[in-house]
Short mmCIF file of C-alpha atoms in Angstrom, two decimals:
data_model
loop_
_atom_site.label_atom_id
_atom_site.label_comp_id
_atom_site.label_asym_id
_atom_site.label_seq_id
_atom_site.Cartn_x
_atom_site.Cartn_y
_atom_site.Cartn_z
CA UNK B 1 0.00 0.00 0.00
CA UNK B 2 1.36 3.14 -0.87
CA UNK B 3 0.63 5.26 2.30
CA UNK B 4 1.28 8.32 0.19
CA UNK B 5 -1.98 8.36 -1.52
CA UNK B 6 -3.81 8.59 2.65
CA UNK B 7 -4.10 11.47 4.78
CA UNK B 8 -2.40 9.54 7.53
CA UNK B 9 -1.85 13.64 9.03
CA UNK B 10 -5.41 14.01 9.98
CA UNK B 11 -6.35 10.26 9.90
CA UNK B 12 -3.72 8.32 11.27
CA UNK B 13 -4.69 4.75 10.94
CA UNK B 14 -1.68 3.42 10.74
CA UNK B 15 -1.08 4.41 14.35
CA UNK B 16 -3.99 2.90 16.17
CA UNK B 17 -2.26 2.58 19.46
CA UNK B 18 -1.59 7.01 19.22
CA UNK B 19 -3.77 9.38 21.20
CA UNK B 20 -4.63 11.19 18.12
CA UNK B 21 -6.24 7.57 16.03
CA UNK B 22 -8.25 6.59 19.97
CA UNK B 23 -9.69 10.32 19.72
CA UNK B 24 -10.60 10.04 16.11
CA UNK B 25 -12.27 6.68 16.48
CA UNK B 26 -14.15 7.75 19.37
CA UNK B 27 -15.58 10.92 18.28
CA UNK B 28 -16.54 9.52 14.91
CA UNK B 29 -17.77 5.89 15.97
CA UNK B 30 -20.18 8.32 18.32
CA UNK B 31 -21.42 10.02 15.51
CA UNK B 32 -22.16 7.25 13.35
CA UNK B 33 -24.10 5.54 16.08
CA UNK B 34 -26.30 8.51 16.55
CA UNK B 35 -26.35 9.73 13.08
CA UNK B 36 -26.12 6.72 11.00
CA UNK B 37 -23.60 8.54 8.50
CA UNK B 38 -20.15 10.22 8.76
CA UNK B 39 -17.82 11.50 6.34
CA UNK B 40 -14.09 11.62 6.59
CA UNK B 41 -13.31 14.73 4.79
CA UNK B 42 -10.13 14.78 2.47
CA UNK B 43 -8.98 10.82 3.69
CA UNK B 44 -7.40 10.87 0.64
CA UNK B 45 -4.57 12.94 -0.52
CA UNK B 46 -4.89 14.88 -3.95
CA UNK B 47 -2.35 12.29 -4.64
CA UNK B 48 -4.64 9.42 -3.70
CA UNK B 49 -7.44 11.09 -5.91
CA UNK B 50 -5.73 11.73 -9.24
CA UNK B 51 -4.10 7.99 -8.48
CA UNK B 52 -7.30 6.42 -8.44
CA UNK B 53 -9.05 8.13 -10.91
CA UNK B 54 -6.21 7.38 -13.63
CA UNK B 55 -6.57 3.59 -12.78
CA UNK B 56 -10.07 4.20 -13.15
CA UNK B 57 -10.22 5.93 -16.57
CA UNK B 58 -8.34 3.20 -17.86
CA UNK B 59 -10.32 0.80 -17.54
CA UNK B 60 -13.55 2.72 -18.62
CA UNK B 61 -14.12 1.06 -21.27
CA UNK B 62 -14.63 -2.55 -19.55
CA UNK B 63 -17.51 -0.86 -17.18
CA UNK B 64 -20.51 -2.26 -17.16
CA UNK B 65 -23.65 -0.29 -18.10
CA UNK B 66 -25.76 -1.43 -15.75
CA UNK B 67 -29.87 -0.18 -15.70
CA UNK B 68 -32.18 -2.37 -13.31
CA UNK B 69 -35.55 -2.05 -11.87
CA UNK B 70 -34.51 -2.87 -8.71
CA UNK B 71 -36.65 -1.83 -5.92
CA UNK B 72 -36.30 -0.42 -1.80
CA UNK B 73 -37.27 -3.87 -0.56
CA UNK B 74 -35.73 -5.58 -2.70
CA UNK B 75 -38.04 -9.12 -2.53
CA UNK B 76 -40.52 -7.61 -0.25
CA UNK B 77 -41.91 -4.45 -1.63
CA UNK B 78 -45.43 -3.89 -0.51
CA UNK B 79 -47.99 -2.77 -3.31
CA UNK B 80 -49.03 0.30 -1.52
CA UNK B 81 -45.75 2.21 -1.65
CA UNK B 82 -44.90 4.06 -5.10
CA UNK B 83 -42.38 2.52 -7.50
CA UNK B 84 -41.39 5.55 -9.76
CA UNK B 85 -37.90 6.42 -9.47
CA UNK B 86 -36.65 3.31 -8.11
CA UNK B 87 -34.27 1.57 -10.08
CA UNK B 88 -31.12 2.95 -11.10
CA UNK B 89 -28.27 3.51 -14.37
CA UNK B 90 -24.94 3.70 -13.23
CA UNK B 91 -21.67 2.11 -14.86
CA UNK B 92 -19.72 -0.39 -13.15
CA UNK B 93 -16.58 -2.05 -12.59
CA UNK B 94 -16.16 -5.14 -10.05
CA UNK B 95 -13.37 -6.03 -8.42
CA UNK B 96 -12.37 -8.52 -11.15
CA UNK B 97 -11.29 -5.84 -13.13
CA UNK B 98 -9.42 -4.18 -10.10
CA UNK B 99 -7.21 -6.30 -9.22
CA UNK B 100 -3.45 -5.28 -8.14
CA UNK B 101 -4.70 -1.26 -8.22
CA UNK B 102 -3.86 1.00 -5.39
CA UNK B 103 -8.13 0.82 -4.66
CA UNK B 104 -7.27 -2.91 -4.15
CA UNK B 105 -4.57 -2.14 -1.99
CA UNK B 106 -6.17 0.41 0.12
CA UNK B 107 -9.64 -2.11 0.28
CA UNK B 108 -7.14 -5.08 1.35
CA UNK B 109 -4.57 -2.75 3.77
CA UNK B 110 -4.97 -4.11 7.38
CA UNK B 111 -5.31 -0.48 8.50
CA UNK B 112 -7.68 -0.09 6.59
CA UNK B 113 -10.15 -2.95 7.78
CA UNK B 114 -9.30 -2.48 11.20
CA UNK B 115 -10.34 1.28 11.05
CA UNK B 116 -14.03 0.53 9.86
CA UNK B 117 -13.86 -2.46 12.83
CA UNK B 118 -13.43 0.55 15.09
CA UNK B 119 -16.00 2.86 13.86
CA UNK B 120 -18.72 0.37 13.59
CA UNK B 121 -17.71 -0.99 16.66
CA UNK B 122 -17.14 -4.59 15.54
CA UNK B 123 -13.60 -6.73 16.75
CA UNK B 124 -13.21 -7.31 13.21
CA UNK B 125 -14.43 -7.19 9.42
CA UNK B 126 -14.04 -9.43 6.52
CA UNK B 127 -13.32 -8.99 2.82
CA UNK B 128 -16.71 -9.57 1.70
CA UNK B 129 -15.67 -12.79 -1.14
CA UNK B 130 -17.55 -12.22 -4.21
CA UNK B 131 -14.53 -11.76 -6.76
CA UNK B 132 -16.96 -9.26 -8.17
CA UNK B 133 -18.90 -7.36 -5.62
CA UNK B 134 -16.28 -6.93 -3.13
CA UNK B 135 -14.73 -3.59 -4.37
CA UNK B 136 -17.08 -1.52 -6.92
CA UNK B 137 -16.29 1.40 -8.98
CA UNK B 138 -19.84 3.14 -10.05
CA UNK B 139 -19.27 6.15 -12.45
CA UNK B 140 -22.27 8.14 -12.59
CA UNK B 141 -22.18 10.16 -16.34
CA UNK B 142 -24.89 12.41 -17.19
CA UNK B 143 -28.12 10.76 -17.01
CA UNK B 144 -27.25 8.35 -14.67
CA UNK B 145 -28.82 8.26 -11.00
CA UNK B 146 -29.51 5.60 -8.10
CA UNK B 147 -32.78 5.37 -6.66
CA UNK B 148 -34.55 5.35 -3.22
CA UNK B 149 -32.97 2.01 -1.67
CA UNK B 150 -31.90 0.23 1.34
CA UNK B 151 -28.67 -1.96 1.12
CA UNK B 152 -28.01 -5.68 1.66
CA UNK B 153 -24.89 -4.85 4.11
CA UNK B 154 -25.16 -3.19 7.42
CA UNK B 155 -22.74 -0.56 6.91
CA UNK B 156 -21.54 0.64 3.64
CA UNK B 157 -17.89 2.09 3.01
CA UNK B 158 -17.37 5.04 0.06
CA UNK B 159 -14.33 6.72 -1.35
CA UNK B 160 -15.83 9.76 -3.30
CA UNK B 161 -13.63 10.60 -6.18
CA UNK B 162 -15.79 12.61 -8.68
CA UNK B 163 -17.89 15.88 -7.96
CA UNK B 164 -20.77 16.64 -11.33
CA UNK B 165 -21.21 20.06 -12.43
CA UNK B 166 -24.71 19.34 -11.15
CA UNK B 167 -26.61 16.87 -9.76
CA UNK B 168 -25.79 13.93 -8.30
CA UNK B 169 -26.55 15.16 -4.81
CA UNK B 170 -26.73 11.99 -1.98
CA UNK B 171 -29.67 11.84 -0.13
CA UNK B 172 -30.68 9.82 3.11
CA UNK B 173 -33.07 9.42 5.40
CA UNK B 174 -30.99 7.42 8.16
CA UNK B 175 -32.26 4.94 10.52
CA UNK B 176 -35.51 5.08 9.05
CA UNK B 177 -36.56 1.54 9.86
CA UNK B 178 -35.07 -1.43 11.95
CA UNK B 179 -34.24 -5.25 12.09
CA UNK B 180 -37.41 -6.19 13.24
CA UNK B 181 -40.00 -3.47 11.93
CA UNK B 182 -39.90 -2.18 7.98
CA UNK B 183 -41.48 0.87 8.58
CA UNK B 184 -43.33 1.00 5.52
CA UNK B 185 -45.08 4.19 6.72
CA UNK B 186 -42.14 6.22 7.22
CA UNK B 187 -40.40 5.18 3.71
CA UNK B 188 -43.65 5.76 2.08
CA UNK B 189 -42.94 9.11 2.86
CA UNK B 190 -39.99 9.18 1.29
CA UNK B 191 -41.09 8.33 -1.50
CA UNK B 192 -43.96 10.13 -1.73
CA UNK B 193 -41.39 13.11 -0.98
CA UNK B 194 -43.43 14.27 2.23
CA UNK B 195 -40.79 13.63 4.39
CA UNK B 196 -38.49 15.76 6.19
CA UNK B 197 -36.38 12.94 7.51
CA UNK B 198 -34.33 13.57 3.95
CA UNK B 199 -30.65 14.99 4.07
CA UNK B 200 -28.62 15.81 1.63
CA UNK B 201 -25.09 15.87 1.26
CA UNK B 202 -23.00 16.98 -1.56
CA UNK B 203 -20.03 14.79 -1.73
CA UNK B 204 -15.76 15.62 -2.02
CA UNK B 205 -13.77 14.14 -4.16
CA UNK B 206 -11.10 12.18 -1.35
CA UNK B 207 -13.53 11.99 1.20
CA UNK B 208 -14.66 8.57 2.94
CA UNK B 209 -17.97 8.18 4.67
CA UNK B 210 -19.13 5.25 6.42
CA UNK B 211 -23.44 5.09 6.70
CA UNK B 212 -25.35 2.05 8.02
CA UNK B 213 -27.05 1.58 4.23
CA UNK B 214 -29.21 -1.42 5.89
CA UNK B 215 -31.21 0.95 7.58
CA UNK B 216 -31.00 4.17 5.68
CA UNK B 217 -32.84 4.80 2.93
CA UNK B 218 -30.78 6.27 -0.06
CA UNK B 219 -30.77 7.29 -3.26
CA UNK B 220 -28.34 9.75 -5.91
CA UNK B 221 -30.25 12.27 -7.94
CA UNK B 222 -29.21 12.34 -11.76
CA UNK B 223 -26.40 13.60 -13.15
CA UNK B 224 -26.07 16.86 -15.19
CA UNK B 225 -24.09 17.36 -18.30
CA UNK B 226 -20.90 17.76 -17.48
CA UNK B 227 -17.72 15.97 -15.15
CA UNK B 228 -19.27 12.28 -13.87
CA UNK B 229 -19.62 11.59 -10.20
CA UNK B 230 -17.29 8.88 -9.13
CA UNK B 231 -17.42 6.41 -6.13
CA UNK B 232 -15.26 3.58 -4.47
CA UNK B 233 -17.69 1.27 -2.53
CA UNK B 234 -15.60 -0.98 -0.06
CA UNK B 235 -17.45 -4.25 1.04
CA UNK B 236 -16.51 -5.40 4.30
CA UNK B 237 -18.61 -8.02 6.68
CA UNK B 238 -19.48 -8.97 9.83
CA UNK B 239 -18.96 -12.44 9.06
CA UNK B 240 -16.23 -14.40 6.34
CA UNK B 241 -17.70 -16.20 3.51
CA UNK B 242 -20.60 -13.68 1.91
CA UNK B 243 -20.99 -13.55 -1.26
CA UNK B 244 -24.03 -12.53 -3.82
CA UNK B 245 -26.13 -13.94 -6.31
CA UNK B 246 -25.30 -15.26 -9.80
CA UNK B 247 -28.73 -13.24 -10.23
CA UNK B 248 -27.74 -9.84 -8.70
CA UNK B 249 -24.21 -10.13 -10.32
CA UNK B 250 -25.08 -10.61 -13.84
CA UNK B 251 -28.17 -7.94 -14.15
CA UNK B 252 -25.66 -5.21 -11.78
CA UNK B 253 -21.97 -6.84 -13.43
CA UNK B 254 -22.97 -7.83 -16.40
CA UNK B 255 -23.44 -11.15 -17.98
CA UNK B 256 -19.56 -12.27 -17.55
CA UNK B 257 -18.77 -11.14 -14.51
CA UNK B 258 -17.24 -14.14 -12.40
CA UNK B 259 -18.82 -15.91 -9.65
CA UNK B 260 -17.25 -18.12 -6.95
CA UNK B 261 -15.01 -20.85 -8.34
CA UNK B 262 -17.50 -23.23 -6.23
CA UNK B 263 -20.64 -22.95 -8.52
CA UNK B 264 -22.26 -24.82 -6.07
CA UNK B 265 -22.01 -21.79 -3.09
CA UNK B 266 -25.10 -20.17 -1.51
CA UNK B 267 -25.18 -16.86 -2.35
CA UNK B 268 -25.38 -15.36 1.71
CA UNK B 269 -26.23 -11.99 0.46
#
């Protein structure tokens, strides 16, 4: 890992035993608790941005254009609640097409792992194993957009490394339902837009946020013409050995995208 491309100044994570990486973790695992979302402003260095975006242009053209129907509830959507705008068009590369880049190195780095352990206040995470899913790159070029949706994972990990001229503003409404209750009320609301549960946040290129995406609704607002907004999405688990389905990979990854060597596996996510 070349520690160059962190901002090991501000976050030291290579130094978890300093007063400086204790305060950090504290204050921020806090947050996240009580919030559902932080962001790391400027975890990368400019070095660590124009790094990964280069590896990232070059493989463009292997991206996957990926436009699904999916929904917030995935297999359980309820009738009642409104299914305009949910779906979404992004482009996407897996981790397959990743593999020995510095965003492979900086998913892998033990730091790294150990620092979302921390904040989400697990003893430890896990590489998540799909040799697909497991590190994402989603360019978002005009046109593109995400809709209202909860995610599979408890807490989802995102290196922002593209700001649009316009658009592509993140929205959530954290903590909006729970383990046990779906809340269909309150996300109706959502998506009926007559909430006021809704934040927005306008995402810097180099900055890292952490959200618990199992419970917080989500969505990112189309792109307008002009520079394409870039993420990093870093899958780590609770548990070793999760993986998705040959389903969900080929309609998000794209008809080739490679599975588990064991065709055999139960997807687990």
């Amino acid at each position: 890992m070349n520690t160059n491309l962190v901002n090991l100044s501000d976050y030291p994570i290579d130094q978890p035993d300093s007063e400086q990486y204790q305060s950090l973790v504290h204050r921020w695992r806090d947050k996240l608790s009580s919030t559902g979302l932080i962001t790391l402003d400027n975890f990368l260095t400019p070095e660590g941005v124009d790094t990964f975006r280069k590896e990232i242009y070059e493989r463009e053209p292997q991206a996957y254009h990926s436009v699904h129907g999916a929904q917030a509830y995935f297999d359980n959507f309820p009738g009642e609640l409104p299914s305009e705008g949910i779906g979404s068009q992004t482009y996407c590369m897996g981790h397959h097409l990743l593999q020995n880049t510095e965003m492979d190195a900086l998913y892998r780095w033990e730091p790294t792992r150990k620092m979302i352990a921390a904040l989400t206040g697990n003893t430890e995470v896990f590489l998540h194993e799909d040799p697909t899913n497991a590190l994402v790159v989603q360019m978002y070029k005009p046109g593109c957009w995400t809709g209202w949706h909860f995610d599979r994972a408890v807490f989802t990990t995102i290196v922002n490394l593209g700001e649009p001229d316009g658009g592509g503003v993140f929205e959530c409404a954290t903590d909006i339902r729970t383990e046990q209750d779906p809340c269909y009320e309150d996300v109706g609301e959502v998506l009926y837009e007559h909430s006021d549960r809704v934040q927005k946040h306008e995402m810097q290129a180099g900055s890292l946020t952490l959200m618990l995406g199992r419970y917080s609704l989500h969505r990112v607002t189309p792109i307008e013409p002009g520079a394409d907004r870039i993420s990093l999405v870093l899958k780590y688990e609770t548990q070793p050995g999760v993986f998705i389905s040959a389903a969900d990979r080929k309609w998000i990854y794209g008809p080739s995208a490679p599975g588990p060597n064991d065709p055999d596996r139960v997807a687990t996510n």
